[in-house]
Structures are given as C-alpha cells and as structure tokens.
Coordinates of C-alpha atoms in Angstrom, one line a residue:
M1 CA -49.8 61.4 -62.2
N2 CA -49.3 63.7 -59.3
V3 CA -51.5 61.4 -57.1
R4 CA -49.4 58.4 -58.2
F5 CA -46.1 60.2 -57.6
W6 CA -47.1 61.1 -54.1
I7 CA -48.3 57.4 -53.3
V8 CA -44.8 56.1 -54.4
I9 CA -43.4 58.9 -52.4
F10 CA -45.2 57.8 -49.3
L11 CA -45.0 54.1 -49.4
F12 CA -41.2 53.8 -50.4
P13 CA -39.9 54.5 -46.9
V14 CA -42.4 52.1 -45.3
L15 CA -41.6 49.3 -47.8
F16 CA -37.8 50.0 -47.3
G17 CA -38.0 50.1 -43.6
L18 CA -39.9 46.9 -43.3
S19 CA -37.4 45.0 -45.5
F20 CA -34.3 46.5 -44.0
F21 CA -35.5 46.2 -40.2
P22 CA -35.0 42.4 -39.9
L23 CA -31.4 42.6 -41.4
A24 CA -30.7 45.4 -39.0
C25 CA -32.2 43.8 -36.0
S26 CA -30.6 40.5 -36.8
K27 CA -27.1 42.2 -36.4
Y28 CA -27.8 43.4 -32.9
L29 CA -30.6 41.2 -31.4
S30 CA -29.9 37.6 -32.7
V31 CA -28.7 35.3 -30.2
S32 CA -25.5 33.0 -30.4
P33 CA -25.6 29.5 -28.9
S34 CA -24.7 29.5 -25.3
V35 CA -22.8 26.7 -23.5
T36 CA -23.0 26.4 -19.7
T37 CA -21.2 23.9 -17.4
I38 CA -23.2 22.7 -14.5
T39 CA -22.6 20.7 -11.6
P40 CA -24.8 17.6 -10.6
T41 CA -28.4 18.5 -9.5
S42 CA -28.6 21.9 -10.8
T43 CA -30.9 24.1 -12.9
V44 CA -29.8 26.5 -15.7
T45 CA -32.1 29.2 -17.0
N46 CA -31.3 31.0 -20.3
T47 CA -33.4 34.1 -21.2
Q48 CA -32.7 35.7 -24.6
T49 CA -34.7 38.5 -26.4
L50 CA -35.0 37.5 -30.1
G51 CA -35.5 39.6 -33.1
P52 CA -37.6 38.8 -36.2
T53 CA -36.8 35.7 -38.1
S54 CA -33.9 34.5 -35.4
T55 CA -33.0 31.2 -33.9
S56 CA -31.7 30.6 -30.3
T57 CA -30.1 27.3 -29.3
S58 CA -29.1 26.7 -25.7
T59 CA -26.7 23.9 -24.8
A60 CA -26.2 22.6 -21.2
T61 CA -23.2 20.5 -20.5
L62 CA -23.0 18.2 -17.7
T63 CA -19.4 17.2 -16.4
S64 CA -18.2 15.1 -13.6
T65 CA -15.2 13.4 -12.3
A66 CA -16.8 10.1 -13.3
G67 CA -17.2 10.9 -16.8
V68 CA -19.0 13.3 -19.3
N69 CA -22.8 13.8 -19.6
T70 CA -24.2 16.1 -22.4
A71 CA -27.8 17.4 -22.4
T72 CA -29.1 20.0 -25.2
S73 CA -32.2 21.9 -24.8
T74 CA -33.0 23.8 -28.2
S75 CA -35.8 26.5 -28.6
T76 CA -36.5 28.1 -32.0
S77 CA -38.7 31.4 -32.6
T78 CA -39.3 32.8 -35.8
T79 CA -41.4 35.8 -36.6
T80 CA -41.9 38.0 -39.8
S81 CA -43.1 41.3 -38.0
T82 CA -41.5 43.7 -35.7
F83 CA -41.7 42.4 -32.0
T84 CA -39.8 41.2 -29.1
S85 CA -40.0 37.4 -28.0
T86 CA -38.5 36.3 -24.8
M87 CA -37.6 32.6 -24.2
T88 CA -36.7 30.8 -21.1
S89 CA -35.0 27.4 -21.1
T90 CA -34.7 25.4 -17.8
F91 CA -32.5 22.5 -17.5
T92 CA -32.4 20.3 -14.7
S93 CA -30.3 17.1 -14.3
T94 CA -29.4 14.8 -11.3
M95 CA -26.6 12.6 -11.6
T96 CA -25.1 9.9 -9.1
A97 CA -21.4 9.2 -9.9
T98 CA -19.9 6.0 -8.3
A99 CA -16.1 5.1 -8.5
T100 CA -15.0 1.5 -7.8
S101 CA -11.5 0.7 -7.3
T102 CA -10.5 -3.0 -7.8
A103 CA -7.4 -4.5 -6.5
T104 CA -5.7 -7.0 -9.0
S105 CA -2.6 -8.1 -7.2
G106 CA -1.8 -9.7 -3.9
S107 CA -1.9 -7.5 -0.7
C108 CA -2.2 -3.8 -1.7
G109 CA -1.1 -2.5 1.7
V110 CA -4.5 -0.8 2.2
Y111 CA -4.5 0.5 5.9
S112 CA -7.0 -1.3 8.0
S113 CA -6.3 -0.6 11.7
Q114 CA -3.8 -0.1 14.5
W115 CA -3.3 -0.5 18.1
G116 CA -0.7 0.5 20.8
S117 CA 1.2 3.4 21.9
F118 CA 4.4 4.0 24.0
G119 CA 4.4 2.7 27.3
A120 CA 4.8 -0.3 29.6
T121 CA 1.2 -1.1 30.6
N122 CA -1.0 -3.7 28.8
G123 CA -1.3 -3.0 25.1
K124 CA 1.6 -0.4 25.1
F125 CA 5.0 -0.8 23.7
D126 CA 8.6 0.1 23.9
Y127 CA 10.4 -0.9 20.6
P128 CA 8.2 -3.5 19.5
H129 CA 10.5 -5.4 17.1
G130 CA 9.3 -8.8 16.2
L131 CA 5.7 -10.1 15.3
G132 CA 4.3 -13.7 15.0
L133 CA 1.0 -15.3 14.0
D134 CA -0.4 -18.6 15.2
G135 CA -2.9 -20.7 13.2
S136 CA -5.8 -18.7 14.7
D137 CA -4.3 -15.3 13.6
N138 CA -3.6 -14.3 17.2
V139 CA -0.7 -11.6 17.0
Y140 CA 2.4 -12.1 19.3
V141 CA 4.5 -9.0 19.7
L142 CA 8.1 -8.9 20.9
D143 CA 8.0 -5.8 23.2
S144 CA 11.9 -5.5 23.1
Q145 CA 12.7 -2.8 25.5
N146 CA 9.8 -3.9 28.0
N147 CA 11.4 -7.4 27.9
R148 CA 8.1 -9.2 27.4
I149 CA 5.9 -10.9 24.8
Q150 CA 2.3 -9.5 24.4
K151 CA -0.5 -11.4 22.8
F152 CA -3.5 -9.9 20.9
N153 CA -6.5 -11.4 18.9
S154 CA -6.6 -10.4 15.3
S155 CA -8.6 -7.2 16.0
G156 CA -5.9 -6.1 18.4
I157 CA -7.6 -6.9 21.8
Y158 CA -5.1 -7.7 24.4
Q159 CA -5.1 -11.2 25.6
T160 CA -2.0 -11.7 27.8
Q161 CA 1.7 -11.3 28.3
W162 CA 4.7 -12.6 29.9
G163 CA 8.4 -11.7 30.5
S164 CA 10.4 -9.3 32.4
A165 CA 14.0 -8.2 32.5
G166 CA 16.5 -10.8 33.7
S167 CA 18.3 -14.2 33.1
G168 CA 15.9 -16.6 34.6
N169 CA 13.4 -18.9 32.9
G170 CA 10.9 -16.6 31.1
Q171 CA 13.1 -13.5 31.5
F172 CA 14.7 -11.6 28.8
S173 CA 17.6 -9.3 27.9
D174 CA 16.9 -7.0 24.8
P175 CA 15.3 -10.0 22.9
F176 CA 15.3 -9.6 19.2
G177 CA 13.4 -12.1 17.2
I178 CA 10.3 -14.2 17.5
A179 CA 8.8 -17.1 15.6
V180 CA 5.3 -18.8 16.3
D181 CA 4.3 -22.1 14.9
S182 CA 0.6 -23.0 13.9
S183 CA -0.3 -24.2 17.5
G184 CA 0.9 -21.0 19.1
N185 CA 4.2 -22.3 20.4
V186 CA 6.7 -19.4 20.6
Y187 CA 10.4 -19.3 20.2
V188 CA 12.3 -16.1 21.2
S189 CA 16.0 -15.2 20.3
D190 CA 16.9 -13.8 23.9
T191 CA 19.7 -11.7 22.4
G192 CA 21.3 -10.4 25.5
N193 CA 21.1 -13.8 27.2
N194 CA 22.6 -15.6 24.2
R195 CA 19.9 -18.1 24.2
V196 CA 16.6 -19.3 22.7
Q197 CA 13.6 -19.7 24.8
S198 CA 10.4 -21.5 24.0
F199 CA 6.7 -21.2 25.4
T200 CA 3.3 -22.2 25.1
S201 CA 0.7 -19.9 23.3
T202 CA -0.3 -18.8 27.0
G203 CA 3.4 -17.9 27.9
I204 CA 4.2 -21.3 29.9
Y205 CA 8.0 -21.9 29.9
I206 CA 9.0 -24.9 28.0
T207 CA 12.8 -25.0 27.4
Q208 CA 15.8 -23.1 26.4
W209 CA 19.1 -23.6 24.8
G210 CA 22.3 -21.8 24.2
T211 CA 25.3 -20.2 25.8
L212 CA 27.8 -17.6 24.9
G213 CA 30.3 -18.9 22.4
T214 CA 31.3 -20.0 18.9
G215 CA 30.7 -23.9 19.2
N216 CA 27.8 -26.0 18.2
G217 CA 24.5 -24.8 19.7
Q218 CA 26.3 -21.7 21.0
F219 CA 25.5 -18.0 20.4
N220 CA 26.9 -14.6 19.9
Q221 CA 23.8 -12.4 20.3
P222 CA 21.2 -14.4 18.5
L223 CA 19.0 -12.2 16.1
G224 CA 17.0 -13.6 13.4
I225 CA 15.0 -16.7 13.9
A226 CA 12.4 -18.9 11.9
L227 CA 10.5 -22.2 11.7
N228 CA 9.9 -24.6 9.2
S229 CA 6.5 -25.0 7.7
A230 CA 5.8 -28.0 10.1
G231 CA 7.1 -26.2 13.2
T232 CA 9.6 -28.9 13.9
T233 CA 12.8 -27.1 12.8
V234 CA 14.1 -23.8 14.3
Y235 CA 16.6 -21.7 12.3
V236 CA 18.7 -19.2 14.2
G237 CA 21.2 -16.5 13.0
D238 CA 23.7 -14.8 15.2
G239 CA 26.7 -12.7 15.4
N240 CA 28.9 -15.4 14.4
N241 CA 27.6 -15.0 10.9
R242 CA 26.1 -18.4 10.6
I243 CA 22.6 -20.1 10.6
E244 CA 22.2 -22.8 13.2
V245 CA 19.6 -25.4 12.8
F246 CA 17.8 -27.1 15.7
T247 CA 15.0 -29.3 16.4
S248 CA 11.9 -27.6 18.1
A249 CA 13.2 -29.2 21.5
G250 CA 16.6 -27.5 21.0
V251 CA 18.8 -30.4 19.8
Y252 CA 21.6 -29.0 17.5
V253 CA 21.2 -30.4 13.9
N254 CA 23.7 -28.4 11.6
Q255 CA 25.0 -25.2 10.4
W256 CA 26.2 -23.0 7.6
G257 CA 27.8 -19.6 6.9
S258 CA 30.7 -17.7 7.9
A259 CA 31.8 -13.9 7.8
G260 CA 32.4 -12.3 4.6
S261 CA 30.6 -11.1 1.3
G262 CA 30.8 -14.3 -0.8
N263 CA 27.8 -16.5 -1.6
G264 CA 26.9 -18.1 1.6
Q265 CA 28.7 -15.9 3.9
F266 CA 27.2 -13.0 6.0
S267 CA 27.5 -9.8 8.0
G268 CA 24.8 -9.4 10.4
I269 CA 21.9 -11.7 10.0
Y270 CA 19.0 -9.8 11.2
G271 CA 16.1 -11.6 9.5
I272 CA 15.1 -15.1 8.5
A273 CA 12.1 -16.5 6.8
L274 CA 11.2 -19.7 5.1
D275 CA 8.6 -20.4 2.3
S276 CA 6.2 -23.3 1.9
S277 CA 8.9 -25.3 0.4
N278 CA 11.2 -24.5 3.3
N279 CA 13.6 -22.5 1.3
V280 CA 15.4 -20.2 3.7
F281 CA 15.6 -16.4 3.0
V282 CA 18.2 -14.6 4.8
A283 CA 18.3 -10.7 5.3
D284 CA 22.2 -10.4 5.2
T285 CA 21.8 -6.9 6.5
N286 CA 25.4 -5.3 6.3
N287 CA 25.9 -6.8 2.9
Q288 CA 22.7 -5.2 1.7
R289 CA 21.3 -8.2 0.2
I290 CA 19.0 -11.2 0.5
Q291 CA 20.4 -14.7 0.2
V292 CA 18.5 -17.9 -0.5
F293 CA 19.2 -21.3 0.7
N294 CA 17.6 -24.7 0.7
A295 CA 16.5 -26.3 3.9
S296 CA 19.9 -28.0 4.2
G297 CA 21.9 -24.8 3.8
V298 CA 22.8 -25.1 -0.1
Y299 CA 23.2 -21.6 -1.6
Q300 CA 20.7 -20.9 -4.4
S301 CA 20.6 -17.3 -5.0
Q302 CA 20.9 -13.7 -3.9
W303 CA 19.7 -10.1 -4.9
G304 CA 20.3 -6.6 -3.8
T305 CA 23.1 -3.8 -3.4
L306 CA 23.4 -0.7 -1.4
G307 CA 21.3 2.0 -2.8
T308 CA 17.9 3.8 -2.9
G309 CA 16.7 2.1 -6.2
N310 CA 14.3 -0.6 -6.6
G311 CA 15.7 -3.7 -5.4
Q312 CA 18.5 -2.1 -3.5
F313 CA 18.8 -1.8 0.1
D314 CA 20.0 0.2 3.2
N315 CA 20.0 -2.1 5.9
P316 CA 17.4 -4.8 5.3
F317 CA 16.3 -6.1 8.6
S318 CA 12.9 -8.1 8.8
I319 CA 11.9 -10.5 6.2
T320 CA 8.7 -12.6 5.7
V321 CA 7.5 -14.9 2.9
S322 CA 3.8 -15.1 2.1
S323 CA 2.0 -18.4 1.3
T324 CA 2.1 -17.5 -2.4
G325 CA 5.7 -16.8 -2.4
I326 CA 5.8 -13.1 -2.2
V327 CA 8.8 -11.7 -0.2
Y328 CA 8.4 -8.7 1.9
V329 CA 11.7 -6.8 3.2
S330 CA 11.6 -4.0 5.8
D331 CA 14.2 -1.8 4.2
R332 CA 15.1 0.2 7.4
D333 CA 17.2 3.2 6.5
N334 CA 15.3 3.6 3.1
Y335 CA 12.2 4.1 5.3
R336 CA 10.2 1.5 3.1
V337 CA 8.9 -1.9 2.6
Q338 CA 9.8 -3.8 -0.6
E339 CA 7.7 -6.5 -2.2
F340 CA 9.3 -9.1 -4.5
D341 CA 7.8 -11.7 -6.5
L342 CA 9.9 -14.9 -7.1
P343 CA 9.6 -17.3 -10.1
P344 CA 8.7 -21.1 -9.2
K345 CA 11.9 -22.1 -7.3
N346 CA 14.1 -22.1 -10.6
W347 CA 17.1 -20.5 -8.7
S348 CA 19.5 -21.0 -11.3
T349 CA 17.4 -18.6 -13.5
C350 CA 16.0 -16.5 -10.9
K351 CA 15.0 -13.0 -11.8
V352 CA 13.5 -11.0 -8.9
I353 CA 10.5 -8.9 -9.9
I354 CA 9.9 -5.8 -7.7
T355 CA 6.1 -5.4 -7.5
R356 CA 5.7 -2.8 -4.9
K357 CA 7.4 -0.7 -2.5
A358 CA 5.8 1.5 0.2
G359 CA 7.2 3.9 2.8

C-alpha cells in the first residue's frame, strides 16, 4: 500500500498539470481573428504564437473608392502537447480601379480649351462681347473696346481681323451685337454709330443701314441682333424698346414692341436669338425675363422674374438657342449661365424646365 500511495501522490500533480495547462494557456495565448485594411498592391503579414489546441484566423479586407474587395486567408494549428507554434500568413493583392463617367444630357459644360488675354494685338481682347459661328465652326469675336472683329478657327487659331474706331465704312463705335450666317456673312450692331453693318467672312464691307431716330429703319443704340435660320432676315433690338426686322440687304420689313412691362413690351433688349423654327427669343433685360414671339412678332410666352433662384434673373444679357431647342441665358449679375429645356412649341401650355446652371 505504501508503494501505491506514493505512486498516486507522485503522478497526481503531473496528470493535473497536463489537463490544466491547455486551459490556462488558451486564456493567454490563443489568438483572436485579426482584420487589416490594406491599400491596393500591398502585403500583410500576421505572425501569431499559438498555444495547444488553438485556432488562428487572419482576414485581410481590401477597400478602394471603386468598390470593396475582400480576401480571407485562414490558417489553423492544433496541438495536444506543450509547445509554441509560429504562423505567418502573407496576403498580396493588386487591384486596378477604373471610374467611368457618362454624360446623359446635351452639353455638360465640360471645360475644353481657351484662348486670348487682355490687349489690342492679334488674339487679344478688350471687352469681348459678342460671338458668332459660321457653317465651318469658325469663331467671330466682337472685340468691343478695340472696335474690331477677330476671326479664329474652331481651335482658337487666329485667322484675320477688321475694324477700327470711327464712323466710316468698316469702322465701329462700341459695337455690341454680332450675328453670322452659315456662309460666314457677318452682321454687327454698331451701337455708337446707330447702324448695322454687314461684311463677308474675310471682313470685306458689304453694306450698312440705320441712322439715329425712332422712325422705321432708324435706331437708338442698337444692341441685340440675330438672323433667321436661312440667313435672309435680320432682327435688331434697340433703345427704342422694339424689334425691327430687315432683309439681309437692310430693307425694312416690320417691327413690334414698345416701352413697358406688359406682354410684348420691353425695357432694354440686350439679346436676341432664333430657334430652328424661327421663334424669336428676347432677353428683356431690365424686365428680368425672356419673351418669346413667332417670326411675325406675335407674342407666345415668357418666363423669369428678378431674383437668384432657378429661373430668376438679375440682368439677363446674351441668349442663344441650340439646334435641339435648349435655351442658354447669360444671367450677368448672378454670375451664371442658366439652361432651359422647352416643350415642343406648345406655347399656350409652356412650362420651362430648368436643367442646369453654371457659374
């Protein structure tokens, strides 16, 4: 009995320790799953010390602005004896993210290029006010304070110029508006000289018409000017608060408008544009609105009030209409351009939809 007693006494601590040790070690040495966020093209190494009967799981999560990619690396080590194990897990990921932006409406106002700076030499400007395009996309710039017209190709490369200060043929006094037909014939509202002048695409003088006054074919500082789609009819707005209509040769046709704020009345006609159906859009500047007329001057519709909200104006100046019927208005003192989609010429139920503003 004495021998058996001493064997039991001797083995008890050993057996107890072997059974208790894994439980004790698991409290201090077992590994919790680790989560690591990595950038594209990187390596993550996780080194853990494992106790007996332990499990280690390492998870690497790859994130990017283009989406979320997740990769998981799992390593398990199990033992039944007292020892230390070191596990190294290496994760390498390479990701290429491509972002694509697709425009879904008309012109998106994405910057393309520019040319010009302040000055009086070729390609420089002093208060460039009006712009016109011919059928070849040549750009004609009314360089107002330099009293000249400059012509560029569509890439902005200087082509030619004409004009100087004065009252003679081909001279200007603070010209304000310009209109160009598909053949490149140029019509200029020569504001200070109270006349309209026309030129070929190379600046050769063709004709002129107008004098100071209120009679048919006379002007009081002509400002806005536009052509119909065929280039055969010229529309001119002036300080007499009326639209006068002429042939391309300057022969008077008719007029409409008077001073006021009612339908078909005006207070400062700074911009005129025609759409493909020859509806006439007028920037009625001091009345803070756009008015629409048919080709004969019959009132159709209007929109706009003074303000800074969508569809409101603070001195609308220039106006143009795209071939698809989108109207662009330079809202001068709100420092922005507003864009309007119009319904198909049903002016009696016209509801202007504001689609974009920039500035």
